[in-house]
Coordinates of N, CA, C and O in Angstrom, one line a residue:
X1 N 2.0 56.8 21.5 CA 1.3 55.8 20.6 C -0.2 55.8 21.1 O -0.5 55.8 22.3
X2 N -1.0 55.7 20.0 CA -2.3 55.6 20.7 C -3.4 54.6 20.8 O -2.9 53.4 20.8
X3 N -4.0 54.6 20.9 CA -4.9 53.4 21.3 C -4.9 52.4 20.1 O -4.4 51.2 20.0
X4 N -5.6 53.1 19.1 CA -5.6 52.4 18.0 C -4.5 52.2 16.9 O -4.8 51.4 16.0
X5 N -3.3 52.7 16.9 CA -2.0 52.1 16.9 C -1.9 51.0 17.4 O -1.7 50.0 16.7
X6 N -2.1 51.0 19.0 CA -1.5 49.3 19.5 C -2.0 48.3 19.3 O -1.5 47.2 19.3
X7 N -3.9 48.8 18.9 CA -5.3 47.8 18.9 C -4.4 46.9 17.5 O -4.1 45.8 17.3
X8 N -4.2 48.2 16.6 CA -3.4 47.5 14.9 C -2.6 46.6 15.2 O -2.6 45.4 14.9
X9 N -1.6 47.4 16.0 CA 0.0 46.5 15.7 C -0.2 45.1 16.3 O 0.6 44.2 16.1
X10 N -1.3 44.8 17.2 CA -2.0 43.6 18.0 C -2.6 42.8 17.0 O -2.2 41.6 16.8
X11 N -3.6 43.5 16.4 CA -4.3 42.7 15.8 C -2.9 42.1 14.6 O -2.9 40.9 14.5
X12 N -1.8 42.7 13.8 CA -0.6 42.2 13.2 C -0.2 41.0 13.6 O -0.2 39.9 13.0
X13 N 0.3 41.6 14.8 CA 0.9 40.0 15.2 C -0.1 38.8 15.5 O 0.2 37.7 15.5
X14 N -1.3 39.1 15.7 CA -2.0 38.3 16.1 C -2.0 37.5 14.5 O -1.6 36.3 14.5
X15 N -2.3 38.1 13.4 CA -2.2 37.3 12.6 C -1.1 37.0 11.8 O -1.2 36.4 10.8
X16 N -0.3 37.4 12.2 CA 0.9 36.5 11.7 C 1.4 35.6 12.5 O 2.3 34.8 12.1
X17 N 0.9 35.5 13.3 CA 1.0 34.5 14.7 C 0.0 33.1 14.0 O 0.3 32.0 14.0
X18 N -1.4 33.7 13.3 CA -2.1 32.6 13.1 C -1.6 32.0 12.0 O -1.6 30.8 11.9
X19 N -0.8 33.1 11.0 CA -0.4 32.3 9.9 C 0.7 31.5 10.2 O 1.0 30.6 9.4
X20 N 1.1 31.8 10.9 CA 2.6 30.5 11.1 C 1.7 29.2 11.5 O 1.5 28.2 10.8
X21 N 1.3 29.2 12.5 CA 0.8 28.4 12.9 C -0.3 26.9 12.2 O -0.4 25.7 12.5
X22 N -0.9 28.1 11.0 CA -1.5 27.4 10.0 C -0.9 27.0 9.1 O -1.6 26.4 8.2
X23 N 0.2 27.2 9.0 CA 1.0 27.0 8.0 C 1.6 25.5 8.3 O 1.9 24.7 7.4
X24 N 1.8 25.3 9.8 CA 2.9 24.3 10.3 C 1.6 23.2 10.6 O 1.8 22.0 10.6
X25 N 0.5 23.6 10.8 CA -0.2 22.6 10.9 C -0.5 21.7 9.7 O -0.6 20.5 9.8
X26 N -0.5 22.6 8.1 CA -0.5 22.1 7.0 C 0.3 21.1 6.9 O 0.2 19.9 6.7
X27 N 1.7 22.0 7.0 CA 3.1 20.9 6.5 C 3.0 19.7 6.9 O 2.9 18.7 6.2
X28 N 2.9 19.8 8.7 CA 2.6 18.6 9.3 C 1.9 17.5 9.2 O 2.2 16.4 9.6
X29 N 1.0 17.9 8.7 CA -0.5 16.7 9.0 C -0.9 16.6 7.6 O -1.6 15.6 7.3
X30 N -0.6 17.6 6.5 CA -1.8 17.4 6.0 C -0.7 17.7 4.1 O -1.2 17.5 3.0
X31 N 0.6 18.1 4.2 CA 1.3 18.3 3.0 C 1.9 16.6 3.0 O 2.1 15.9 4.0
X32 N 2.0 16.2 1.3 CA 2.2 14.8 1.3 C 3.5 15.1 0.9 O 4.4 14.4 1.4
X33 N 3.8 16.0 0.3 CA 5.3 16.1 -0.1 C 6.3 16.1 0.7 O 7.5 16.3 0.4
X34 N 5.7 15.8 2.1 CA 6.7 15.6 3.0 C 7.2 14.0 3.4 O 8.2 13.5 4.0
X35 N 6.5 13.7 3.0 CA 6.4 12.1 3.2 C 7.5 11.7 2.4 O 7.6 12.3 1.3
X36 N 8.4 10.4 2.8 CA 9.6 10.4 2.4 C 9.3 8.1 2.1 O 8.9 7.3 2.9
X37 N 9.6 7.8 0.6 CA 9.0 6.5 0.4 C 10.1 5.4 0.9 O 11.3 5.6 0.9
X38 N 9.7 4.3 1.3 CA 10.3 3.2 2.4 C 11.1 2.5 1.1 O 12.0 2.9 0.4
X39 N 9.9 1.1 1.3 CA 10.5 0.1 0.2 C 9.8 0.4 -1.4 O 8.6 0.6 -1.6
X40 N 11.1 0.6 -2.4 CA 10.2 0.7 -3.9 C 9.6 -0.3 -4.4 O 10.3 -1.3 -4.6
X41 N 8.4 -0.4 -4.9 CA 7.8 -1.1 -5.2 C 7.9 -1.6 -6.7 O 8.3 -2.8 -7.1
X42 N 7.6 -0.4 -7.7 CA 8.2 -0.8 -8.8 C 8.3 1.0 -9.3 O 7.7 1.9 -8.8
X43 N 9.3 0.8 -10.7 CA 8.9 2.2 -11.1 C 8.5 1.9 -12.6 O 8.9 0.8 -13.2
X44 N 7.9 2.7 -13.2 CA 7.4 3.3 -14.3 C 7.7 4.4 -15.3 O 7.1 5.4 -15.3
X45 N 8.8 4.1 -16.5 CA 8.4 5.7 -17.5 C 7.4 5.3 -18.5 O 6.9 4.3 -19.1
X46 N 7.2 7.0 -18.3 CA 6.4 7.8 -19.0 C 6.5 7.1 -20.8 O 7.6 6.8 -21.1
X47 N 5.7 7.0 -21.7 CA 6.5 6.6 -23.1 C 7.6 7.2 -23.8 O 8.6 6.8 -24.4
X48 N 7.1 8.5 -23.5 CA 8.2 10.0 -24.6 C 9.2 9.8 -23.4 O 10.0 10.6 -23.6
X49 N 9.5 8.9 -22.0 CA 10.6 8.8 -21.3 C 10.9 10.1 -20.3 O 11.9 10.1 -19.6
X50 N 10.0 11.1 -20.3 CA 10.5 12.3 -19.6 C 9.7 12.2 -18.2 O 9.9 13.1 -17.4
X51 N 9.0 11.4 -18.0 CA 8.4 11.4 -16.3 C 8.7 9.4 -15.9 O 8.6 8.4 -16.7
X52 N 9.2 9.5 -14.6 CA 9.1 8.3 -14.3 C 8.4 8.2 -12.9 O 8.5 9.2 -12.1
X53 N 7.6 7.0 -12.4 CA 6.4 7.2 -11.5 C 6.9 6.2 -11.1 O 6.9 5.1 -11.8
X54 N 7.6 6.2 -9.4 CA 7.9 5.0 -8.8 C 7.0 5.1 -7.5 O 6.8 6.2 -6.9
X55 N 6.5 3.7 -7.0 CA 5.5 3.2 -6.4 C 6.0 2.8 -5.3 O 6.7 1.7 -5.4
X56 N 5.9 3.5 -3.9 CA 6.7 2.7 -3.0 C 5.8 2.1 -1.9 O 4.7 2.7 -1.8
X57 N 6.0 1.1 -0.9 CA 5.1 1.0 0.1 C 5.9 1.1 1.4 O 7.0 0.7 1.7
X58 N 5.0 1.9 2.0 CA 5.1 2.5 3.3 C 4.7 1.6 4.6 O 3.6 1.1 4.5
X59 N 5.2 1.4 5.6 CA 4.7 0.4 6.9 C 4.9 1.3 7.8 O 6.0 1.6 8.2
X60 N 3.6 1.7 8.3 CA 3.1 2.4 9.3 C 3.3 1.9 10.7 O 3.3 2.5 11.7
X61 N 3.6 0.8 10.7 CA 4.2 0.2 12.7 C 3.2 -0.8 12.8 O 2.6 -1.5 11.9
X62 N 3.1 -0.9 14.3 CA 2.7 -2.0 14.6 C 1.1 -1.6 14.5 O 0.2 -2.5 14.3
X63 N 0.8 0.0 14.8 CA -0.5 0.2 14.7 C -1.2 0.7 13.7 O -2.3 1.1 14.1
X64 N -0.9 0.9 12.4 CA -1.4 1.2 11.5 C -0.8 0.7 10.1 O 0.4 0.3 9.8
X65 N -2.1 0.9 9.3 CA -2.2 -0.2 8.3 C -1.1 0.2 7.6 O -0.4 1.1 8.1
X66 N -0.7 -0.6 6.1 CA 0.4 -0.2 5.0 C -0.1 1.0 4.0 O -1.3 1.3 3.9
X67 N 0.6 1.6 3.5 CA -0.1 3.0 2.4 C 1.0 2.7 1.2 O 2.0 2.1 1.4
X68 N 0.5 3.3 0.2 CA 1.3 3.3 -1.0 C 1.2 5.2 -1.6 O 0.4 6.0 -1.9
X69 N 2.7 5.0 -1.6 CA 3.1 6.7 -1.8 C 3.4 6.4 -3.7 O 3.6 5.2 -4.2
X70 N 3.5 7.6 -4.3 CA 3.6 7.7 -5.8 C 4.5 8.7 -6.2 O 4.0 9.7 -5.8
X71 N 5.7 8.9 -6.8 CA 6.0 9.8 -6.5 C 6.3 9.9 -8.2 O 6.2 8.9 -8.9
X72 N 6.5 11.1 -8.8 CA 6.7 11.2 -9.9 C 7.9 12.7 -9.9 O 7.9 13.7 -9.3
X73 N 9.0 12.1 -11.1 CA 10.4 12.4 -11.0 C 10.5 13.0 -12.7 O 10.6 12.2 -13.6
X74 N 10.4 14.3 -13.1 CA 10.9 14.6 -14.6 C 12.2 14.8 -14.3 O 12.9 15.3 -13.4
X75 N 12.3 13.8 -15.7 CA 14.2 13.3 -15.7 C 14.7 13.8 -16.7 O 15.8 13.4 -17.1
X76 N 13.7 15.0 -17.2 CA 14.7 16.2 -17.8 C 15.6 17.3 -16.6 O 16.7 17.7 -16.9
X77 N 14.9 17.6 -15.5 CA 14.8 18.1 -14.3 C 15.6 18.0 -13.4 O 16.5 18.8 -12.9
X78 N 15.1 16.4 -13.2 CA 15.7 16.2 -11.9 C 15.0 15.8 -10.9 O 15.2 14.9 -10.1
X79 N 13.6 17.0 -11.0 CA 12.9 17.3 -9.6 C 11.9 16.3 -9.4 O 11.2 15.8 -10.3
X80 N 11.7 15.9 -8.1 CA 10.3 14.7 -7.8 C 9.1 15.6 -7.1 O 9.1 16.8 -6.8
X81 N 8.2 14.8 -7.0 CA 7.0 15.5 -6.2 C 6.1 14.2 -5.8 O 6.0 13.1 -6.4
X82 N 5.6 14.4 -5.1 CA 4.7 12.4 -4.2 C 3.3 13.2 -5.3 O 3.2 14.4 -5.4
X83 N 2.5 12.5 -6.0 CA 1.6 12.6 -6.6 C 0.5 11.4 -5.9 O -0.6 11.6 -6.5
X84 N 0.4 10.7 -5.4 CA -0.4 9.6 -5.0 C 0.1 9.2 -3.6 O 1.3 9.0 -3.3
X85 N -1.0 9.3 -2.8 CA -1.0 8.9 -1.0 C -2.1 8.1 -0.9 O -3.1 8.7 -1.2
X86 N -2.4 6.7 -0.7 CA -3.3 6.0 0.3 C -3.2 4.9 0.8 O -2.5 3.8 0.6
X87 N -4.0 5.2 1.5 CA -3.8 3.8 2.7 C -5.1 3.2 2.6 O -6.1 3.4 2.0
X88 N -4.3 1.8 4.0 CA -4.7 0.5 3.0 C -4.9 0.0 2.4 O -5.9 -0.6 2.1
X89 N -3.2 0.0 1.5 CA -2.9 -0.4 0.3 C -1.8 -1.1 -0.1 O -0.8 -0.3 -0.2
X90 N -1.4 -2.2 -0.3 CA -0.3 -2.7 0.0 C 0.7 -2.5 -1.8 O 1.9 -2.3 -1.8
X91 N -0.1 -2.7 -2.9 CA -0.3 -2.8 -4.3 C -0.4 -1.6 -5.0 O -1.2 -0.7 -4.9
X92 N 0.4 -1.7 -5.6 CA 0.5 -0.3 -6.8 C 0.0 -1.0 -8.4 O 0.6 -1.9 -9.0
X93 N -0.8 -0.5 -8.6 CA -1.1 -1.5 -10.5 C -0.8 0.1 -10.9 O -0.7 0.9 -10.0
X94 N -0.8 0.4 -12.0 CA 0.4 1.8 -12.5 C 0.2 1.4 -14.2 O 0.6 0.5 -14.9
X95 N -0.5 2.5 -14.3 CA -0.4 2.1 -16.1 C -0.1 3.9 -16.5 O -0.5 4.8 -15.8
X96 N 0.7 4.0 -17.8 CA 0.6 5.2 -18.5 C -0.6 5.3 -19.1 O -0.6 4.3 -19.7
X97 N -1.8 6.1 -19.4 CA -2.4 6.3 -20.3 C -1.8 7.3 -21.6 O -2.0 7.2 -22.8
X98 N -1.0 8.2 -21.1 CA -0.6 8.7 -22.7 C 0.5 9.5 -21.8 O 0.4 9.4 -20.6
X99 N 1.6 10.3 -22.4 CA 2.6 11.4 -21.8 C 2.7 11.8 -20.4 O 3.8 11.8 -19.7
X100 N 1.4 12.2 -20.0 CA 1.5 13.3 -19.0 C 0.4 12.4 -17.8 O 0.4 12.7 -16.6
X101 N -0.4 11.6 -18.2 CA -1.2 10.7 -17.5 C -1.4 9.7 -17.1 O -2.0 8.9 -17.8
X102 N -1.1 9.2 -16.1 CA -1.0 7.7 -15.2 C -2.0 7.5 -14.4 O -2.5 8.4 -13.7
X103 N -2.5 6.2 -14.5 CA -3.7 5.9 -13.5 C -2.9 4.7 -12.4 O -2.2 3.8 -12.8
X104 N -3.1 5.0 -11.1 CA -2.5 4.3 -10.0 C -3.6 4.2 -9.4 O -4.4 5.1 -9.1
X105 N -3.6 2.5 -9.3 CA -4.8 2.3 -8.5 C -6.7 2.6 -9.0 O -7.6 2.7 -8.2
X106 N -6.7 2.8 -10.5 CA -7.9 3.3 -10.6 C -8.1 4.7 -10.3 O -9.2 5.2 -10.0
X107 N -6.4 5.5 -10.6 CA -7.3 6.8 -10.0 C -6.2 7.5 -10.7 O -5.0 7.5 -10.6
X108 N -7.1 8.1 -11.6 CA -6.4 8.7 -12.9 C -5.7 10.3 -12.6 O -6.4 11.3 -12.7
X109 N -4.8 10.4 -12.4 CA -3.8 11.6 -12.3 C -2.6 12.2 -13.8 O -1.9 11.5 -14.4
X110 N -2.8 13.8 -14.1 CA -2.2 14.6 -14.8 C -0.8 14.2 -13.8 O -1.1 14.0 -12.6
X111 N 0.2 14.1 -14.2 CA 1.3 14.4 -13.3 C 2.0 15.6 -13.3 O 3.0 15.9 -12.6
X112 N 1.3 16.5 -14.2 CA 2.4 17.7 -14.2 C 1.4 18.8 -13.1 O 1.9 19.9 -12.8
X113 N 0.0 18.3 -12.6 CA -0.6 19.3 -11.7 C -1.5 18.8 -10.8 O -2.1 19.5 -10.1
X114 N -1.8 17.0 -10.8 CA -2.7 16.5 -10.1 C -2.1 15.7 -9.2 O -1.0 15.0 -9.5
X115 N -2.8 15.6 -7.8 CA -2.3 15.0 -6.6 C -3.6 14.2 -6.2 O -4.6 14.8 -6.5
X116 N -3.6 12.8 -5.4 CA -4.6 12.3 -4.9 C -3.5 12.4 -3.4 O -2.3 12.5 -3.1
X117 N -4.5 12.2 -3.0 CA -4.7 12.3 -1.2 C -5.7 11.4 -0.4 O -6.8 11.9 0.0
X118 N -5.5 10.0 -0.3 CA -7.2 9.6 0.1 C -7.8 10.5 1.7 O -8.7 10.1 2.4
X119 N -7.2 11.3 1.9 CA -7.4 11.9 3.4 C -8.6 13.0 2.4 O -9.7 13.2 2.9
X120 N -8.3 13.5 1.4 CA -9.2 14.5 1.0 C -10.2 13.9 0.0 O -10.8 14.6 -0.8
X121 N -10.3 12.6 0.1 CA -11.6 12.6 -0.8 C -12.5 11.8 -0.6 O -13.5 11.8 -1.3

């Protein structure tokens, strides 16, 4: 094998080594779909009935504040997904604006492709 064979197969693992790594840092810290909701707060359908958006609040311990998770569930489906994360929030206000659109908190989200995060904005 020769030099630059091993320099390759080095630099390979090296980056597949980075991508795992980046990957688990994401999940960890920074994917909300991981986050799993405490007490429900209230839930919400959609008008046409095919999405429901339940509001839950979260208690962070003794050292950090309360957050309110969003999660939205098509109940043709089945399937859920957390669409709304922020903290210092104790309050979910939750209106439909039409089918596919809900504003939580003043902060107007598509449910079939939009996520708030207050960590990213």
């Amino acid at each position: 094998m020769t030099r630059k064979n091993k320099a390759i197969k080095a630099l390979i693992v090296l980056a597949i080594f980075a991508s795992v790594v980046a990957y688990a840092v994401n999940w960890a810290f920074f994917d909300i779909q991981r986050i799993k909701g405490e007490d429900i707060l209230e839930q919400y359908t959609s008008p046409d009935g095919k999405y429901t958006v339940t509001a839950y609040l979260n208690n962070g311990g003794a050292t950090t504040d309360y957050a309110v998770l969003g999660e939205v569930k098509n109940n043709e489906t089945n399937k859920a997904k957390n669409i709304y994360w922020n903290y210092h929030c104790q309050n979910a206000s939750v209106k439909w604006i039409d089918n596919t659109t809900v504003k939580i908190n003043n902060i107007e989200l598509d449910v079939t492709k939009d996520i708030y995060d207050y960590r990213h904005q």
